[in-house]
Amino acid sequence: AQKITQTQPGMFVQEKEAVTLDCTYDTSDQSYGLFWYKQPSSGEMIFLIYQGSYDEQNATEGRYSLNFQKARKSANLVISASQLGDSAMYFCAMREGRLSSGTASKLTFGTGTRLQVTL
Amino acid sequence: DAGVTQSPTHLIKTRGQHVTLRCSPISGHKSVSWYQQVLGQGPQFIFQYYEKEERGRGNFPDRFSARQFPNYSSELNVNALLLGDSALYLCASSLVLAGFGEQFFGPGTRLTVL
């Protein structure tokens, strides 16, 4: 079974509009972390935002916010006021297990969503 | 401060050959992880090294190996290359092994196997 599911292969949004990128996850761990990364055509993965499973409030970082619905196992990324430079691939990822366990910080990624911002 | 650096940027090899990819973590970071990203997919975890010891391994064949040096830089080696090994290989460094341990990624090495 897919641990991270991103059902939107591609999305279009007009400049200055908000857009939501979907992510659902599957884990039996109580302690886990959810990440969103941006990957421009250059290939480098750029960290955007993090949500811990025990965090009570949704994470926000500037124009990025994470709509975390634990019961639904979803962690959607909301980008407000889209800019042309936001055009890129966006990946949702999960790290399972207790964050202090000393086990590997393995990230499991989804297949990504390609976002295109238009004028 | 410099970010994560990887070399080479691009590489073309033929089937059966061997390849070595290199990664230098951010200064002060002791953990290095390697990921393989096949075209159209998300990255897949290969290895994590911390303090020169292997701390995690993904579902990859023994043709894949890695090591970490005393200066925390790392090498990923792939033997007997197959066409399916063509991918973007990403290196990520983090300050600690566990905890939030945000991973900072390098620009990647694009490997093409002919």
CSV table of C-alpha atoms in Angstrom, one decimal:
chain,number,residue,atom,x,y,z
A,1,ALA,CA,0.0,0.0,0.0
A,2,GLN,CA,1.1,3.5,-0.8
A,3,LYS,CA,2.3,5.3,2.4
A,4,ILE,CA,2.0,8.7,0.8
A,5,THR,CA,-0.6,9.4,-1.9
A,6,GLN,CA,-0.7,12.6,-4.0
A,7,THR,CA,-3.6,12.3,-6.4
A,8,GLN,CA,-3.1,15.4,-8.4
A,9,PRO,CA,-0.4,14.8,-11.1
A,10,GLY,CA,-0.7,18.4,-12.2
A,11,MET,CA,-2.4,21.6,-11.1
A,12,PHE,CA,-2.8,25.1,-12.6
A,13,VAL,CA,-3.3,28.3,-10.6
A,14,GLN,CA,-3.5,31.9,-11.6
A,15,GLU,CA,-0.9,34.3,-10.2
A,16,LYS,CA,-2.0,35.8,-6.8
A,17,GLU,CA,-4.6,33.0,-6.3
A,18,ALA,CA,-4.4,30.4,-3.5
A,19,VAL,CA,-4.0,26.7,-4.3
A,20,THR,CA,-4.3,23.5,-2.3
A,21,LEU,CA,-2.1,20.4,-3.0
A,22,ASP,CA,-3.5,17.2,-1.6
A,23,CYS,CA,-1.6,14.6,0.4
A,24,THR,CA,-2.9,11.6,2.3
A,25,TYR,CA,-0.7,9.2,4.3
A,26,ASP,CA,-0.9,5.8,5.8
A,27,THR,CA,0.9,4.8,9.0
A,28,SER,CA,0.2,2.8,12.1
A,29,ASP,CA,2.7,4.8,14.1
A,30,GLN,CA,1.5,7.4,16.6
A,31,SER,CA,4.5,9.5,16.2
A,32,TYR,CA,5.4,10.7,12.8
A,33,GLY,CA,6.3,13.9,10.9
A,34,LEU,CA,5.0,15.2,7.6
A,35,PHE,CA,7.0,17.3,5.2
A,36,TRP,CA,6.5,19.3,2.0
A,37,TYR,CA,9.3,19.9,-0.4
A,38,LYS,CA,9.5,21.9,-3.6
A,39,GLN,CA,11.6,20.7,-6.5
A,40,PRO,CA,12.3,23.2,-9.3
A,41,SER,CA,13.6,21.9,-12.7
A,42,SER,CA,17.1,22.2,-11.3
A,43,GLY,CA,16.4,19.1,-9.2
A,44,GLU,CA,17.2,20.4,-5.7
A,45,MET,CA,14.7,19.5,-3.0
A,46,ILE,CA,13.7,22.6,-1.1
A,47,PHE,CA,12.1,22.2,2.4
A,48,LEU,CA,8.9,24.2,2.8
A,49,ILE,CA,7.0,23.1,5.9
A,50,TYR,CA,6.8,20.5,8.6
A,51,GLN,CA,4.0,19.1,10.8
A,52,GLY,CA,4.5,16.8,13.7
A,53,SER,CA,1.8,14.3,14.5
A,54,TYR,CA,1.4,15.7,18.0
A,55,ASP,CA,1.3,19.3,16.9
A,56,GLU,CA,-2.1,20.7,17.8
A,57,GLN,CA,-1.9,23.7,15.5
A,58,ASN,CA,-1.5,23.6,11.7
A,59,ALA,CA,2.0,24.6,10.6
A,60,THR,CA,2.5,27.9,8.8
A,61,GLU,CA,5.6,29.3,7.0
A,62,GLY,CA,5.1,32.5,5.2
A,63,ARG,CA,2.8,31.9,2.3
A,64,TYR,CA,2.7,28.1,3.0
A,65,SER,CA,0.3,26.5,5.4
A,66,LEU,CA,-0.4,22.9,6.1
A,67,ASN,CA,-4.0,21.8,6.6
A,68,PHE,CA,-3.5,18.8,8.9
A,69,GLN,CA,-6.5,16.5,9.5
A,70,LYS,CA,-5.2,13.7,11.6
A,71,ALA,CA,-8.4,11.6,11.6
A,72,ARG,CA,-8.5,11.7,7.8
A,73,LYS,CA,-4.8,11.2,7.5
A,74,SER,CA,-4.4,14.1,5.3
A,75,ALA,CA,-1.8,16.9,5.2
A,76,ASN,CA,-2.7,19.3,2.4
A,77,LEU,CA,-0.3,22.1,1.4
A,78,VAL,CA,-1.9,25.5,0.9
A,79,ILE,CA,0.0,28.2,-1.0
A,80,SER,CA,-1.5,31.6,-0.8
A,81,ALA,CA,-0.9,34.4,-3.3
A,82,SER,CA,0.8,32.2,-5.9
A,83,GLN,CA,3.8,33.6,-7.7
A,84,LEU,CA,5.3,32.6,-11.0
A,85,GLY,CA,8.3,31.3,-9.1
A,86,ASP,CA,6.1,28.8,-7.4
A,87,SER,CA,5.9,26.7,-10.6
A,88,ALA,CA,7.6,23.4,-9.7
A,89,MET,CA,7.1,19.8,-8.5
A,90,TYR,CA,5.8,19.5,-5.0
A,91,PHE,CA,6.4,16.4,-2.9
A,92,CYS,CA,4.7,15.3,0.4
A,93,ALA,CA,6.9,13.1,2.6
A,94,MET,CA,6.6,11.3,5.9
A,95,ARG,CA,9.0,10.3,8.6
A,96,GLU,CA,7.7,7.5,10.8
A,97,GLY,CA,8.6,6.5,14.3
A,98,ARG,CA,9.6,8.3,17.4
A,99,LEU,CA,11.7,11.3,16.5
A,100,SER,CA,14.1,10.6,19.4
A,101,SER,CA,14.5,6.9,18.7
A,102,GLY,CA,17.8,7.1,17.0
A,103,THR,CA,16.6,5.2,14.0
A,104,ALA,CA,17.3,6.5,10.5
A,105,SER,CA,15.5,9.7,9.5
A,106,LYS,CA,14.1,8.0,6.4
A,107,LEU,CA,11.7,10.0,4.4
A,108,THR,CA,9.0,8.3,2.3
A,109,PHE,CA,7.9,10.5,-0.6
A,110,GLY,CA,4.8,10.6,-2.7
A,111,THR,CA,4.8,10.8,-6.5
A,112,GLY,CA,4.5,14.6,-6.5
A,113,THR,CA,2.2,17.3,-8.0
A,114,ARG,CA,3.4,19.6,-10.8
A,115,LEU,CA,2.2,23.1,-10.1
A,116,GLN,CA,2.0,25.6,-12.9
A,117,VAL,CA,1.3,29.2,-12.1
A,118,THR,CA,-0.1,31.3,-14.9
A,119,LEU,CA,-0.5,35.0,-15.5
B,1,ASP,CA,27.8,28.9,4.4
B,2,ALA,CA,27.8,26.5,1.5
B,3,GLY,CA,24.9,24.1,1.2
B,4,VAL,CA,25.1,20.4,0.4
B,5,THR,CA,27.4,19.8,-2.6
B,6,GLN,CA,27.4,16.8,-5.0
B,7,SER,CA,29.7,15.8,-7.7
B,8,PRO,CA,29.6,15.2,-10.6
B,9,THR,CA,26.5,17.0,-11.8
B,10,HIS,CA,25.9,14.7,-14.7
B,11,LEU,CA,27.3,11.3,-15.6
B,12,ILE,CA,26.9,8.9,-18.5
B,13,LYS,CA,27.9,5.2,-18.1
B,14,THR,CA,27.2,2.0,-19.9
B,15,ARG,CA,25.7,-1.2,-18.5
B,16,GLY,CA,27.9,-3.2,-16.3
B,17,GLN,CA,30.2,-0.3,-15.4
B,18,HIS,CA,30.8,1.0,-11.9
B,19,VAL,CA,30.0,4.5,-10.7
B,20,THR,CA,31.0,6.6,-7.6
B,21,LEU,CA,29.0,9.6,-6.6
B,22,ARG,CA,30.2,12.1,-4.0
B,23,CYS,CA,28.5,14.3,-1.4
B,24,SER,CA,29.7,17.0,1.0
B,25,PRO,CA,27.3,17.9,3.8
B,26,ILE,CA,26.7,21.3,5.2
B,27,SER,CA,29.5,22.2,7.6
B,28,GLY,CA,28.7,20.7,11.1
B,29,HIS,CA,26.2,18.2,9.8
B,30,LYS,CA,27.1,14.6,10.8
B,31,SER,CA,24.3,12.7,9.0
B,32,VAL,CA,24.2,12.0,5.2
B,33,SER,CA,21.4,10.3,3.4
B,34,TRP,CA,21.2,9.1,-0.2
B,35,TYR,CA,18.0,9.0,-2.3
B,36,GLN,CA,17.3,7.7,-5.8
B,37,GLN,CA,14.7,9.6,-7.9
B,38,VAL,CA,13.6,7.9,-11.1
B,39,LEU,CA,12.0,10.1,-13.6
B,40,GLY,CA,8.3,10.8,-12.7
B,41,GLN,CA,8.6,9.4,-9.2
B,42,GLY,CA,9.4,10.7,-5.8
B,43,PRO,CA,12.8,10.1,-4.2
B,44,GLN,CA,13.4,6.7,-2.6
B,45,PHE,CA,15.6,6.2,0.4
B,46,ILE,CA,18.9,4.3,-0.2
B,47,PHE,CA,21.1,4.8,2.8
B,48,GLN,CA,21.7,7.0,5.9
B,49,TYR,CA,25.1,7.4,7.6
B,50,TYR,CA,25.7,9.1,10.9
B,51,GLU,CA,29.1,9.4,12.5
B,52,LYS,CA,30.6,7.2,9.8
B,53,GLU,CA,28.2,4.3,10.5
B,54,GLU,CA,25.3,3.0,8.4
B,55,ARG,CA,22.1,3.7,10.3
B,56,GLY,CA,19.5,2.8,7.7
B,57,ARG,CA,19.2,1.1,4.4
B,58,GLY,CA,16.4,1.1,1.9
B,59,ASN,CA,15.2,-1.7,-0.3
B,60,PHE,CA,18.1,-1.7,-2.8
B,61,PRO,CA,20.3,-4.6,-4.0
B,62,ASP,CA,23.8,-5.2,-2.7
B,63,ARG,CA,25.2,-3.5,-5.9
B,64,PHE,CA,24.6,-0.3,-4.0
B,65,SER,CA,27.0,0.6,-1.2
B,66,ALA,CA,28.1,3.7,0.6
B,67,ARG,CA,30.5,5.0,3.1
B,68,GLN,CA,31.1,8.2,5.2
B,69,PHE,CA,34.5,9.6,5.8
B,70,PRO,CA,35.9,11.3,8.9
B,71,ASN,CA,35.1,14.7,7.5
B,72,TYR,CA,31.5,13.5,7.1
B,73,SER,CA,31.5,13.6,3.3
B,74,SER,CA,30.1,10.5,1.7
B,75,GLU,CA,30.4,8.3,-1.4
B,76,LEU,CA,27.7,6.2,-3.0
B,77,ASN,CA,28.9,3.3,-5.2
B,78,VAL,CA,26.9,1.4,-7.6
B,79,ASN,CA,28.4,-1.7,-9.3
B,80,ALA,CA,27.2,-3.6,-12.4
B,81,LEU,CA,25.1,-0.7,-13.6
B,82,LEU,CA,21.7,-1.5,-15.1
B,83,LEU,CA,19.5,0.6,-17.4
B,84,GLY,CA,17.1,1.0,-14.5
B,85,ASP,CA,19.8,2.7,-12.4
B,86,SER,CA,19.3,5.8,-14.5
B,87,ALA,CA,18.0,8.4,-12.1
B,88,LEU,CA,18.7,11.6,-10.2
B,89,TYR,CA,20.7,10.7,-7.0
B,90,LEU,CA,20.1,13.1,-4.2
B,91,CYS,CA,22.2,13.5,-1.1
B,92,ALA,CA,20.8,15.1,2.1
B,93,SER,CA,22.5,16.2,5.2
B,94,SER,CA,21.1,16.8,8.7
B,95,LEU,CA,22.6,18.0,11.9
B,96,VAL,CA,21.4,15.0,14.0
B,97,LEU,CA,20.3,11.5,13.3
B,98,ALA,CA,17.0,11.7,15.1
B,99,GLY,CA,14.7,14.5,16.2
B,100,PHE,CA,13.1,16.8,13.7
B,101,GLY,CA,16.3,16.5,11.8
B,102,GLU,CA,15.3,18.6,8.8
B,103,GLN,CA,17.2,17.2,5.8
B,104,PHE,CA,18.8,19.7,3.5
B,105,PHE,CA,19.2,18.3,-0.1
B,106,GLY,CA,21.9,18.9,-2.6
B,107,PRO,CA,21.3,19.6,-6.3
B,108,GLY,CA,21.8,15.9,-7.2
B,109,THR,CA,23.8,13.9,-9.7
B,110,ARG,CA,22.0,12.9,-12.8
B,111,LEU,CA,23.1,9.4,-13.9
B,112,THR,CA,22.3,8.0,-17.3
B,113,VAL,CA,23.1,4.4,-18.1
B,114,LEU,CA,23.2,3.4,-21.7
